[in-house]
Amino acid sequence: RMQGFKTLWLVGTDHAGISVQRKITQQIGEELKKTPQEVGREEFLRRAWEWKEKYGGTILDQMRREGASVDWSRERFTMSDELSNAVRNVFIKLYEEDAIYRGARIVNWCPNDKTVLSDLEVHDREKKDGKLYYLQYPIDGSNKKLTVATTRPETMLGDTAVAVNPNDQRFKDLIGKTVDLPLTGRQIPIISDEYVDMEFGTGAVKITPAHDPNDYEMGKRHKLPELNVMNLDGSMNSDAGEDFEGLDRYKARTLVVEKFEDLGLLEKIEDHEMVLPICERCKTVVETLISEQWWVRMDEMRDLALDLKNGSDHPRFTPRNPHTKVYTDWLENLRDWTISRQLWWGHQIPAWYDGNGKVYVANNREEAIQKAGTENLTQDEDVLDTWFSSWLWSFSTMGWDGDTTQTEDLKEFHPTNVLVTARDIIFLWVSRMVMSSLKFVGERPFDDVYITGTIMGSDGKPMSKTRGNGVDPIDMFEKYGVDATRIYLASIATGMDIKWSDLKIESYRNFANKIWNATRFCLMNAEGAAVDPALISDPEAVANSSISDRWIISRLNKTAREVNQALDKYAFHVAVDKLYHFFWDDFCDWYIELVKDEITSGDTEATSKIISILEQSLRLLHPFMPYLTEELWQKLPGASADLHNKAYKSADKTVMLADFPEAQENLIDENAEAEMRTVIELITKIRNIRAEMQIKPADKISIHVAANNETKEVLTGNKAQILKLARANDLVLGGSLDVPAASA
């Protein structure tokens, strides 16, 4: 906005389906000692909306406190009427194109939340103390046994085959035979499939198509039966057998192992490191089972995104690597998306069933009745995956509802310039937004994707309540100030994970104090001053200024150039570094000291220059430290003429609407900077010597410098400043010097 662009930062929240469902389920259990089913869907949803109204704005309140410059009048929520209408229209459109279908397939199932999960909602957790069980299956018509190795012995109750690799000579003669499946009274075939890893276990693997995704695919290839032996709560069902029905899966595991041991069919148990699939939210071990769900065919939309990727119009990731490769690799291996969830909080699937089970997809019940020709309809109980509404965010928030192809907002602000997000939702959100935008709007949703790093606890581990290493941003605002917190976060290198550091944020609080004190000094000596910004922006005026003025004006413009370049590349940490060192080192530590005598003696020209430089500095700092810079900017005196000059504040009532400083390249003076570097280097060395020799500040010294002619000329021209800042009474220059006695 300060750079003159028409900007929109659109704020909003999604409905966090599973998380809110769990929260309300817990609330009902604690308050009423009941389950959701006992209170009913209507009461459950009433409580969910009540909870949303009370707590849903917490993150938005934090954004307000942190000074996020968003358009609050456009706040959006994924379950608002407008966005819900877009969701239904997309569902109907995809269903009519046969891109949405209902079918039984292998899914990830959370026994705790009792809902299906997408692959992206399942995380891996290493288990060091896992076990590998070697179970023996008697070979039919023989006294021999075939040993299989498994980490989940309870699932053997659902086995429908044993598989070996066709290239494994050990089992060549067994292919096509059958084995007796202990505890079940069933016989299952021995099949061959190249998927089998000859090095794992014994080289023979049990195949349970209903409880393992790889077994499911193998089962499809070999037309094997699919036997589901688990209930949705993780207990064993009637197909597991009378001895196991109703048992928890882990108790069933223990009993299976005991029975195999009693039968003399447990060969051995080995320690085995393994990876467990974990529900990302409740951390329950996920089961794989076959379930009837709603799915989206992703082939067409995947191809749209891949075609874009292969051209020049694909979204650019910052940092580019490894996120671009991760994004494209996932697209290339994309499978159909499970979009139904066994929850009540969310968008209820717009599908109705008649008495014969025939489905009618419609925008509402009335429309479904019209299609079905009967009122005897029941709506599908499930809701859509939260991401099914979030993937439409880039255009549904701008008025698109499925019928309107181009609203004024879409014309103005779509594609978005940049999406800022985290790497853990590149698949869940970023890639899906690309696909939906290409499908429904015909263009990419954004030009750039900025991937933030993750802030870890001070112990270097991800923040969590269980670890107790989390940081509440509001607490940080209260302790260090919003501005210090913001600029600290902006100082983090692009995409880097960092440990939270109170020490570093304290350094930025000190920086905020430095800005405040420097401004106070300037204002104390600027009472009644009328600022003439031309003194630091007009090339002729600058050329006639002192070396220290030309130096700071050059440094200001070079900093403006570097900051703008950094912002263009989303290198916020570089911009922060440049601003920090310019303001603290160049402006405060050196320039103020160099011109302090002129300022305090009432030199109006010197005052005008320092106020003008300060004003541009505050504008450069404003995006990072909005509260501090706004307050100080408001206190600065006005210009000597009512003009809109980029070199100084105009009649704008807020710095938010002021021009963001750009470099005046003709004011960057490399000679002045080189000259001042020489002066600063000398003064710094002298100060170091004074400190080492413990010379009192009040004691004046004599300085002797051996230098070439060019350096001598520079030092001679700045002799007064050197003597003042080095606290010296004499400066002796020569090509080579005899070192006086008792000197350092």
XYZ file of C-alpha atoms in Angstrom:
744
model
C 0.000 0.000 0.000
C 2.813 2.430 0.867
C 4.382 1.594 -2.494
C 1.256 2.802 -4.281
C -0.430 -0.520 -4.966
C -4.114 -1.215 -4.460
C -3.772 -3.915 -1.849
C -5.964 -6.500 -0.187
C -4.991 -8.752 2.688
C -8.111 -10.841 3.127
C -8.527 -12.351 6.580
C -10.593 -15.335 7.622
C -10.749 -18.712 9.322
C -11.818 -22.235 8.499
C -14.139 -24.274 10.709
C -11.506 -26.826 11.853
C -13.880 -29.782 11.587
C -12.241 -32.539 13.614
C -10.757 -30.213 16.253
C -14.073 -28.503 17.051
C -15.940 -31.835 16.929
C -13.556 -33.225 19.537
C -13.860 -30.098 21.693
C -17.691 -30.232 21.748
C -17.696 -33.997 22.330
C -15.462 -33.409 25.354
C -17.689 -30.561 26.563
C -20.839 -32.704 26.346
C -19.115 -35.546 28.149
C -17.895 -33.342 31.000
C -21.048 -31.236 31.428
C -23.825 -33.709 30.614
C -22.071 -37.073 30.969
C -23.478 -37.929 27.553
C -22.266 -38.790 24.055
C -23.016 -36.683 20.953
C -25.493 -39.338 19.816
C -27.394 -39.006 23.088
C -27.814 -35.219 22.791
C -28.513 -35.307 19.059
C -27.156 -33.452 16.054
C -29.183 -30.259 16.553
C -27.997 -29.671 20.125
C -24.444 -30.632 19.177
C -24.365 -28.048 16.379
C -25.932 -25.394 18.610
C -23.084 -25.879 21.068
C -20.503 -25.903 18.255
C -21.708 -22.549 16.902
C -21.777 -21.153 20.432
C -18.196 -22.312 20.972
C -17.154 -20.859 17.617
C -18.634 -17.452 18.494
C -16.819 -17.473 21.840
C -13.399 -18.785 20.836
C -13.246 -18.632 17.040
C -12.056 -15.044 17.083
C -9.000 -15.676 19.273
C -6.581 -15.877 16.372
C -8.161 -12.786 14.788
C -7.777 -10.887 18.067
C -4.099 -11.846 18.058
C -3.799 -10.527 14.503
C -5.398 -7.243 15.556
C -2.979 -6.935 18.466
C 0.008 -7.654 16.245
C -0.972 -4.851 13.878
C -1.885 -6.964 10.844
C -2.924 -4.527 8.113
C -5.908 -6.509 6.859
C -9.288 -5.412 5.539
C -11.445 -6.382 8.515
C -14.640 -5.550 6.627
C -13.986 -8.588 4.406
C -13.524 -11.170 7.167
C -14.558 -14.607 5.894
C -15.498 -17.947 7.501
C -15.705 -21.225 5.602
C -19.176 -22.036 6.973
C -20.724 -18.653 6.210
C -23.780 -18.711 3.933
C -21.812 -17.318 0.973
C -18.914 -19.756 1.192
C -21.211 -22.695 2.001
C -23.141 -21.960 -1.177
C -19.902 -22.100 -3.186
C -19.020 -25.426 -1.534
C -22.376 -26.983 -2.433
C -22.204 -25.724 -6.012
C -18.726 -27.189 -6.487
C -19.841 -30.534 -5.040
C -22.850 -30.627 -7.385
C -20.779 -29.625 -10.422
C -18.143 -32.301 -9.776
C -20.811 -34.928 -9.063
C -22.597 -34.151 -12.325
C -19.258 -34.522 -14.145
C -18.750 -37.906 -12.425
C -15.689 -36.437 -10.717
C -17.293 -37.073 -7.306
C -18.443 -40.609 -6.548
C -19.307 -42.821 -3.587
C -17.504 -46.109 -3.204
C -15.918 -48.604 -0.814
C -12.150 -48.367 -0.740
C -9.318 -48.716 1.736
C -9.105 -45.689 4.030
C -7.240 -44.386 7.046
C -9.537 -44.620 10.058
C -9.136 -42.935 13.443
C -10.765 -45.204 16.068
C -10.773 -42.344 18.572
C -12.488 -39.699 16.406
C -14.362 -42.406 14.463
C -13.774 -40.727 11.129
C -11.851 -41.301 7.959
C -8.592 -39.366 7.508
C -6.764 -38.400 4.343
C -3.175 -39.578 3.892
C -2.083 -36.037 4.693
C -3.795 -36.150 8.094
C -1.761 -39.194 9.105
C 1.732 -38.700 10.483
C 4.480 -41.270 10.980
C 5.862 -41.981 14.436
C 8.880 -44.176 15.030
C 8.439 -46.975 17.539
C 11.768 -48.291 18.769
C 10.314 -51.117 20.872
C 8.058 -52.702 18.258
C 7.735 -56.453 17.802
C 7.843 -58.700 14.750
C 5.786 -61.878 15.218
C 6.620 -65.019 13.234
C 3.424 -67.043 12.752
C 3.255 -70.500 11.164
C 0.454 -71.452 8.762
C 0.164 -75.240 8.090
C 0.442 -76.065 4.379
C -2.611 -77.985 3.219
C -1.922 -81.640 2.437
C 1.514 -81.507 4.048
C 3.102 -81.668 7.472
C 5.105 -78.544 6.640
C 4.337 -75.019 7.712
C 4.799 -71.651 6.016
C 6.049 -68.908 8.340
C 4.948 -65.308 7.860
C 6.209 -62.266 9.783
C 3.864 -59.484 10.883
C 3.770 -56.523 13.251
C -0.047 -56.773 13.562
C -0.964 -60.391 14.373
C -4.602 -59.481 15.151
C -5.191 -58.739 11.461
C -4.378 -62.354 10.499
C -8.017 -63.063 11.298
C -8.799 -61.173 8.074
C -6.092 -62.782 5.903
C -7.244 -63.982 2.494
C -3.875 -65.082 1.034
C -0.164 -65.557 1.649
C 2.121 -63.969 -0.953
C 5.669 -64.763 -2.059
C 7.891 -63.236 -4.710
C 7.832 -65.259 -7.976
C 11.626 -64.941 -8.134
C 12.108 -66.442 -4.665
C 13.338 -70.002 -5.248
C 12.512 -70.994 -1.643
C 8.785 -70.906 -2.321
C 8.676 -71.783 -6.018
C 6.902 -75.130 -5.425
C 4.326 -73.652 -3.040
C 2.747 -71.134 -5.427
C -0.843 -72.165 -6.130
C -1.181 -74.313 -3.006
C -3.210 -73.384 0.089
C -2.566 -73.055 3.805
C -4.841 -73.567 6.786
C -5.414 -70.223 8.484
C -5.215 -70.964 12.222
C -8.029 -69.834 14.548
C -10.432 -69.325 11.618
C -11.108 -72.718 10.043
C -10.463 -71.158 6.623
C -8.048 -72.073 3.855
C -6.295 -69.355 1.872
C -4.154 -69.531 -1.301
C -0.425 -68.973 -1.717
C 0.013 -66.424 -4.509
C 3.015 -64.809 -6.184
C 3.526 -61.074 -6.591
C 6.662 -59.088 -7.356
C 5.691 -56.514 -4.729
C 6.799 -58.949 -1.998
C 10.160 -58.033 -0.456
C 12.194 -61.245 -0.299
C 14.390 -59.739 2.437
C 11.599 -58.877 4.886
C 10.867 -61.481 7.548
C 10.776 -64.911 5.962
C 10.008 -63.701 2.449
C 6.385 -64.885 2.768
C 3.821 -62.269 3.793
C 0.232 -62.509 5.001
C -2.227 -60.578 2.834
C -5.113 -58.759 4.533
C -6.760 -56.657 1.790
C -9.244 -55.008 4.170
C -6.592 -53.779 6.604
C -3.504 -52.720 4.672
C -3.259 -50.352 1.680
C -0.571 -52.398 -0.078
C -2.463 -55.635 0.563
C -5.589 -53.919 -0.767
C -3.867 -53.136 -4.081
C -2.457 -56.664 -4.268
C -5.897 -58.056 -3.490
C -7.358 -56.115 -6.412
C -4.677 -57.515 -8.725
C -5.401 -61.102 -7.635
C -9.170 -60.726 -7.077
C -8.898 -61.701 -3.404
C -11.832 -61.445 -0.970
C -11.800 -58.456 1.398
C -12.625 -59.434 4.981
C -13.023 -56.572 7.466
C -12.542 -57.895 11.016
C -12.691 -54.575 12.914
C -15.391 -52.244 14.143
C -15.057 -48.479 13.739
C -13.964 -48.061 17.380
C -10.958 -50.326 16.898
C -12.546 -53.408 18.446
C -12.901 -56.735 16.653
C -16.189 -57.550 14.905
C -18.068 -60.827 14.427
C -16.016 -61.733 11.328
C -12.978 -61.997 13.608
C -14.544 -65.006 15.297
C -16.399 -65.724 18.510
C -13.279 -65.694 20.704
C -12.286 -62.208 19.543
C -15.547 -60.360 18.899
C -15.772 -57.178 20.997
C -12.125 -57.234 22.090
C -9.991 -54.098 21.718
C -7.503 -54.526 18.859
C -4.522 -54.685 21.230
C -6.181 -57.219 23.539
C -7.028 -59.230 20.449
C -3.358 -59.079 19.450
C -2.307 -60.541 22.790
C -4.910 -63.298 22.555
C -3.946 -64.224 18.975
C -0.296 -64.571 20.008
C -1.250 -66.683 23.043
C -3.394 -69.008 20.951
C -0.649 -69.429 18.328
C 1.759 -70.270 21.135
C -0.699 -72.810 22.581
C -0.994 -74.412 19.128
C 2.789 -74.547 18.747
C 2.542 -72.200 15.761
C 4.398 -69.189 17.206
C 7.916 -69.537 15.819
C 9.441 -66.496 17.544
C 9.039 -62.829 18.447
C 11.770 -60.329 17.529
C 12.383 -56.733 18.560
C 11.625 -54.556 15.568
C 11.852 -50.822 14.948
C 8.778 -49.709 13.053
C 6.794 -46.674 11.947
C 3.249 -46.253 13.238
C 0.586 -44.215 11.413
C -0.719 -41.598 13.862
C -3.753 -39.306 13.657
C -2.223 -35.835 13.424
C -4.745 -34.381 15.896
C -5.465 -36.959 18.608
C -2.259 -39.030 18.179
C -4.223 -42.318 18.096
C -2.725 -45.153 16.037
C -4.659 -45.158 12.765
C -6.206 -48.321 11.323
C -6.644 -49.052 7.637
C -9.963 -50.585 6.693
C -12.427 -50.675 3.823
C -15.202 -48.129 4.126
C -17.895 -46.565 1.935
C -16.943 -42.917 1.438
C -17.279 -39.990 -0.964
C -14.285 -39.401 -3.241
C -13.054 -36.830 -5.764
C -11.335 -38.070 -8.915
C -8.215 -35.909 -9.126
C -6.857 -36.955 -12.542
C -8.195 -34.031 -14.583
C -7.326 -31.357 -12.020
C -3.932 -32.928 -11.385
C -3.167 -32.721 -15.102
C -4.209 -29.049 -15.147
C -1.768 -28.314 -12.327
C 1.020 -30.350 -13.924
C 0.515 -28.599 -17.267
C 0.856 -25.304 -15.412
C 3.959 -26.580 -13.635
C 5.601 -27.414 -16.944
C 5.003 -23.874 -18.231
C 6.123 -20.491 -16.957
C 2.912 -19.705 -15.087
C 3.230 -22.109 -12.185
C 3.363 -20.596 -8.673
C 6.869 -19.682 -7.528
C 7.909 -21.012 -4.126
C 10.079 -19.055 -1.698
C 12.363 -20.645 -0.693
C 12.375 -22.465 -4.019
C 14.038 -25.663 -2.844
C 12.956 -28.139 -1.682
C 9.327 -26.969 -1.726
C 8.916 -26.819 -5.520
C 10.053 -30.437 -5.878
C 7.923 -31.605 -2.957
C 4.894 -29.924 -4.537
C 5.415 -31.382 -8.018
C 6.352 -34.865 -6.768
C 3.113 -35.015 -4.802
C 1.060 -33.904 -7.795
C 2.599 -36.580 -9.986
C 1.625 -39.302 -7.499
C -1.801 -37.922 -6.607
C -4.637 -40.350 -5.857
C -8.378 -39.818 -5.445
C -9.273 -37.632 -2.462
C -11.513 -38.920 0.356
C -13.783 -35.964 1.112
C -16.368 -37.424 3.530
C -15.876 -37.240 7.283
C -17.934 -38.975 9.962
C -18.528 -35.757 11.891
C -21.404 -33.350 12.532
C -19.484 -30.057 12.522
C -18.899 -29.014 8.928
C -20.666 -28.820 5.578
C -23.189 -31.652 5.540
C -22.873 -33.511 2.258
C -25.616 -32.268 -0.122
C -26.833 -35.751 -1.004
C -30.207 -37.320 -0.156
C -31.307 -40.969 -0.319
C -34.763 -42.352 -1.054
C -36.157 -45.568 0.403
C -34.340 -47.628 -2.222
C -30.974 -46.037 -1.503
C -30.903 -44.007 -4.704
C -28.906 -40.800 -4.292
C -29.975 -37.278 -5.267
C -27.365 -34.526 -5.112
C -28.894 -31.070 -4.783
C -28.350 -27.614 -3.302
C -31.072 -28.093 -0.685
C -33.807 -30.465 0.411
C -36.489 -28.810 -1.738
C -34.373 -29.245 -4.851
C -33.686 -32.879 -3.917
C -37.434 -33.541 -3.447
C -38.078 -32.040 -6.869
C -35.446 -34.338 -8.427
C -36.650 -37.438 -6.568
C -40.389 -36.855 -6.866
C -40.847 -37.854 -3.225
C -40.509 -36.271 0.208
C -39.315 -39.530 1.739
C -35.647 -38.526 1.626
C -32.823 -38.738 4.152
C -29.743 -36.517 3.903
C -26.297 -38.079 4.120
C -25.116 -37.849 7.743
C -21.465 -37.167 6.891
C -19.798 -33.800 6.369
C -17.153 -32.714 3.896
C -13.466 -32.562 4.706
C -12.630 -29.056 5.994
C -10.162 -28.714 3.129
C -13.013 -29.104 0.619
C -14.105 -25.578 1.569
C -10.587 -24.247 2.096
C -9.420 -25.298 -1.370
C -11.904 -22.773 -2.839
C -10.626 -19.935 -0.617
C -8.792 -17.868 -3.243
C -11.989 -17.234 -5.226
C -14.968 -18.145 -2.993
C -13.949 -15.311 -0.658
C -14.247 -12.874 -3.565
C -17.868 -13.559 -4.399
C -17.579 -16.646 -6.617
C -20.502 -18.979 -5.890
C -20.385 -21.402 -8.776
C -22.590 -19.344 -11.072
C -20.756 -16.025 -11.252
C -17.541 -16.457 -13.192
C -16.082 -12.988 -12.620
C -16.968 -10.594 -9.812
C -15.346 -7.172 -9.534
C -13.115 -8.452 -6.733
C -11.994 -11.407 -8.833
C -11.097 -9.079 -11.693
C -9.146 -6.808 -9.356
C -7.439 -9.217 -6.974
C -7.272 -12.669 -8.588
C -4.751 -14.214 -9.017
C -3.426 -13.160 -5.626
C 0.163 -11.921 -5.616
C 1.321 -14.065 -2.732
C 0.101 -16.803 -0.418
C 1.945 -17.010 2.907
C 1.663 -20.429 4.508
C 3.490 -23.279 6.228
C 5.227 -26.194 4.564
C 3.069 -28.803 6.323
C 0.008 -27.756 4.294
C 1.602 -27.519 0.848
C -0.332 -30.677 -0.052
C -3.439 -30.108 2.061
C -4.045 -26.565 0.875
C -1.616 -25.043 -1.630
C -1.752 -27.755 -4.287
C -5.511 -28.167 -3.924
C -6.078 -24.426 -4.297
C -4.042 -24.502 -7.496
C -6.162 -27.341 -8.869
C -9.540 -25.866 -7.870
C -8.674 -22.400 -9.180
C -7.572 -23.788 -12.542
C -10.707 -25.931 -12.704
C -13.339 -23.374 -11.686
C -11.827 -19.957 -12.484
C -9.421 -20.894 -15.248
C -6.301 -19.320 -13.752
C -3.758 -19.965 -11.027
C -4.785 -18.693 -7.573
C -1.537 -16.885 -6.746
C 1.776 -15.876 -8.292
C 4.050 -16.663 -5.351
C 3.936 -18.996 -2.365
C 5.997 -17.891 0.633
C 6.732 -20.802 2.967
C 7.432 -19.737 6.531
C 9.728 -21.585 8.869
C 8.575 -23.168 12.115
C 9.238 -21.558 15.470
C 10.354 -24.235 17.910
C 10.356 -24.018 21.675
C 13.521 -22.856 23.395
C 14.364 -26.577 23.756
C 14.482 -26.928 19.971
C 11.361 -29.120 19.827
C 8.009 -28.249 18.215
C 5.829 -26.205 20.543
C 3.056 -28.175 22.255
C 0.953 -28.056 25.404
C 2.217 -31.456 26.487
C 5.833 -30.352 26.360
C 4.979 -27.053 28.011
C 7.326 -25.221 25.637
C 4.707 -23.121 23.855
C 4.779 -19.338 23.629
C 1.603 -17.243 23.747
C 2.025 -14.278 21.372
C -0.120 -12.091 23.643
C 2.309 -12.747 26.514
C 5.179 -11.706 24.253
C 3.332 -8.530 23.259
C 2.837 -7.668 26.926
C 6.422 -8.458 27.900
C 8.425 -7.089 24.972
C 5.951 -5.053 22.937
C 4.287 -5.834 19.627
C 6.931 -4.043 17.568
C 9.859 -5.928 19.085
C 8.017 -9.232 18.599
C 7.170 -8.442 14.975
C 10.636 -7.376 13.912
C 12.165 -10.372 15.698
C 9.927 -12.723 13.708
C 10.706 -10.837 10.492
C 14.432 -11.225 11.194
C 14.216 -15.009 10.847
C 15.854 -16.205 7.632
C 13.393 -17.256 4.926
C 11.941 -20.706 5.535
C 14.267 -21.469 8.453
C 13.147 -23.289 11.595
C 14.396 -21.501 14.700
C 14.397 -21.927 18.448
C 12.418 -19.228 20.228
C 14.892 -16.874 21.901
C 13.932 -14.378 24.595
C 17.476 -13.017 24.354
C 17.043 -12.069 20.692
C 13.646 -10.524 21.184
C 15.111 -8.468 24.039
C 17.686 -7.108 21.604
C 14.855 -5.878 19.375
C 13.112 -4.327 22.370
C 16.376 -2.454 22.922
C 16.258 -1.449 19.264
C 12.742 -0.069 19.771
C 14.042 1.926 22.745
C 16.898 3.206 20.590
C 14.429 4.471 17.964
C 12.326 6.131 20.664
C 15.298 7.855 22.303
C 16.803 9.009 19.001
C 13.460 10.507 17.985
C 13.066 12.173 21.378
C 16.508 13.780 21.011
C 15.637 15.098 17.553
C 12.253 16.441 18.678
C 13.687 18.099 21.788
C 15.805 20.252 19.521
C 13.249 20.768 16.753
C 10.623 22.814 18.565
C 9.092 25.294 16.158
C 11.183 23.995 13.283
C 9.807 23.995 9.740
C 11.377 21.116 7.871
C 12.728 21.593 4.364
C 12.981 18.066 2.859
C 14.758 19.456 -0.213
C 17.924 19.656 1.883
C 18.224 15.845 1.695
C 16.487 15.230 -1.644
C 17.627 17.991 -4.004
C 20.905 16.899 -5.660
C 22.304 20.444 -5.743
C 21.523 21.046 -2.065
C 23.036 17.705 -1.101
C 26.174 18.360 -3.164
C 26.768 21.534 -1.150
C 26.379 19.711 2.189
C 29.111 18.529 4.535
C 30.784 15.160 4.097
C 28.863 13.721 7.078
C 25.554 14.872 5.546
C 26.407 13.460 2.121
C 27.447 10.216 3.810
C 24.222 9.706 5.812
C 22.045 10.719 2.840
C 23.913 8.195 0.700
C 23.533 5.519 3.374
C 19.801 6.300 3.676
C 19.239 5.925 -0.059
C 21.350 2.807 -0.320
C 19.408 1.296 2.588
C 16.128 2.200 0.856
C 17.386 0.456 -2.285
C 18.472 -2.658 -0.369
C 15.241 -2.820 1.634
C 13.068 -2.533 -1.481
C 15.117 -5.185 -3.260
C 14.846 -7.498 -0.243
C 11.087 -7.024 0.035
C 10.670 -7.772 -3.670
C 12.328 -11.143 -3.012
C 10.476 -11.787 0.286
C 13.854 -11.606 2.034
C 12.387 -9.928 5.107
C 15.351 -10.897 7.276
C 17.685 -9.038 4.906
C 15.489 -5.929 5.043
C 15.469 -6.061 8.853
C 19.243 -6.452 8.983
C 19.815 -3.469 6.670
C 17.406 -1.242 8.620
C 18.764 -2.288 12.003
C 22.349 -1.489 11.131
C 21.498 1.731 9.302
C 19.447 3.155 12.147
C 21.505 1.917 15.072
C 25.024 2.139 13.625
C 24.931 4.848 10.968
C 22.201 7.157 12.215
C 22.386 6.847 16.019
C 25.973 5.877 16.785
C 27.630 8.134 14.213
C 25.464 10.737 12.514
C 23.745 12.037 15.645
C 27.134 12.293 17.354
C 28.652 14.031 14.334
C 25.953 16.740 14.173
C 24.949 16.931 17.839
C 26.630 20.291 18.422
C 24.851 21.880 15.452
C 21.485 20.425 16.513
C 21.732 21.515 20.142
C 22.960 24.991 19.178
C 19.775 25.650 17.161
C 21.151 25.244 13.632
C 17.852 25.098 11.685
C 19.399 23.601 8.564
C 21.037 20.774 10.516
C 17.771 20.183 12.398
C 15.793 20.103 9.158
C 18.161 17.499 7.714
C 18.146 15.176 10.721
C 14.351 15.335 11.056
C 13.961 14.566 7.327
C 16.317 11.592 7.586
C 14.509 10.369 10.706
C 11.137 10.682 8.977
C 12.221 8.532 6.022
C 13.742 6.022 8.425
C 10.438 5.695 10.284
C 8.641 5.060 7.005
C 11.139 2.348 6.083
C 10.694 0.752 9.502
C 6.908 1.033 9.547
C 5.967 -2.349 7.999
C 8.037 -4.077 10.665
C 7.273 -1.847 13.673
C 3.895 -0.206 12.968
C 2.856 0.994 16.424
C 6.120 2.668 17.389
C 6.699 4.287 14.012
C 3.105 5.545 13.776
C 3.302 7.232 17.176
C 6.675 8.836 16.507
C 5.832 9.839 12.929
C 2.760 11.704 14.173
C 4.980 13.799 16.471
C 7.297 15.023 13.711
C 6.984 18.673 12.648
C 5.405 19.507 9.303
C 7.182 20.543 6.143
C 7.922 24.197 5.421
C 5.520 23.999 2.456
C 2.309 22.008 2.036
C 3.615 19.671 -0.612
C 3.347 15.971 -1.379
C 7.014 15.135 -1.429
C 8.325 11.582 -1.200
C 11.253 12.975 0.734
C 9.047 13.878 3.687
C 5.657 13.348 5.327
C 2.751 14.899 3.483
C -0.703 15.795 4.681
C -1.452 12.089 5.209
C -2.969 11.431 8.602
C -1.172 8.128 9.029
C 2.198 6.734 8.056
C 0.302 3.712 6.652
C -0.731 5.876 3.701
C 2.598 7.653 3.289
C 4.944 6.791 0.418
C 7.430 4.023 1.069
C 10.908 5.504 0.483
C 12.669 4.612 -2.742
C 16.317 5.161 -3.467
C 17.384 8.340 -5.254
C 20.258 6.715 -7.080
C 21.933 10.066 -7.854
C 22.297 10.693 -4.117
C 24.244 7.499 -3.462
C 27.778 8.803 -3.028
C 30.379 6.028 -2.913
C 33.206 8.527 -2.383
C 31.508 10.038 0.655
C 30.873 6.577 2.067
C 34.488 5.508 1.514
C 35.753 8.717 3.121
C 33.530 8.281 6.174
C 34.518 4.615 6.496
C 38.120 5.778 6.873
C 37.147 8.345 9.505
C 34.933 5.904 11.427
C 37.601 3.198 11.318
C 40.186 5.576 12.785
C 37.877 6.846 15.544
C 36.871 3.270 16.409
C 40.518 2.195 16.727
C 41.314 5.190 18.908
C 38.341 4.434 21.173
C 39.488 0.826 21.480
C 42.981 1.950 22.476
C 41.535 4.363 25.049
C 39.495 1.514 26.545
C 42.455 -0.880 26.601
C 44.708 1.728 28.219
C 41.910 2.790 30.608
C 42.242 6.450 29.616
C 39.568 8.543 31.317
C 36.937 10.121 29.018
C 37.872 13.616 30.184
C 41.554 13.147 29.356
C 42.481 14.549 25.943
C 45.082 12.724 23.867
C 47.329 13.410 20.902
C 46.794 11.261 17.808
C 49.633 10.372 15.456
C 48.702 8.639 12.188
C 50.979 7.225 9.488
C 49.044 7.309 6.207
C 49.373 7.758 2.465
C 48.544 11.081 0.847
C 44.973 10.112 -0.058
C 44.170 9.053 3.501
C 45.903 12.113 4.942
C 43.704 14.316 2.773
C 40.556 12.577 4.065
C 41.643 12.822 7.690
C 42.685 16.456 7.342
C 39.277 17.345 5.915
C 37.568 15.684 8.894
C 40.036 16.712 11.579
C 37.499 18.597 13.699
C 35.128 15.646 13.839
C 37.940 13.211 14.633
C 39.235 15.342 17.503
C 35.725 15.741 18.920
C 34.674 12.085 18.769
C 38.087 10.671 19.716
C 38.431 13.175 22.602
C 41.797 14.403 21.326
C 43.516 17.782 21.210
C 45.909 17.083 18.359
C 46.064 15.056 15.123
C 49.510 14.540 13.589
C 49.668 13.020 10.097
C 52.695 11.710 8.244
C 53.969 9.130 5.792
C 55.910 7.441 8.610
C 56.215 8.561 12.194
C 58.541 8.171 15.096
C 56.476 6.774 17.916
C 56.598 9.217 20.838
C 57.579 7.904 24.231
C 54.811 6.698 26.558
C 52.397 6.220 23.694
C 50.080 3.346 22.813
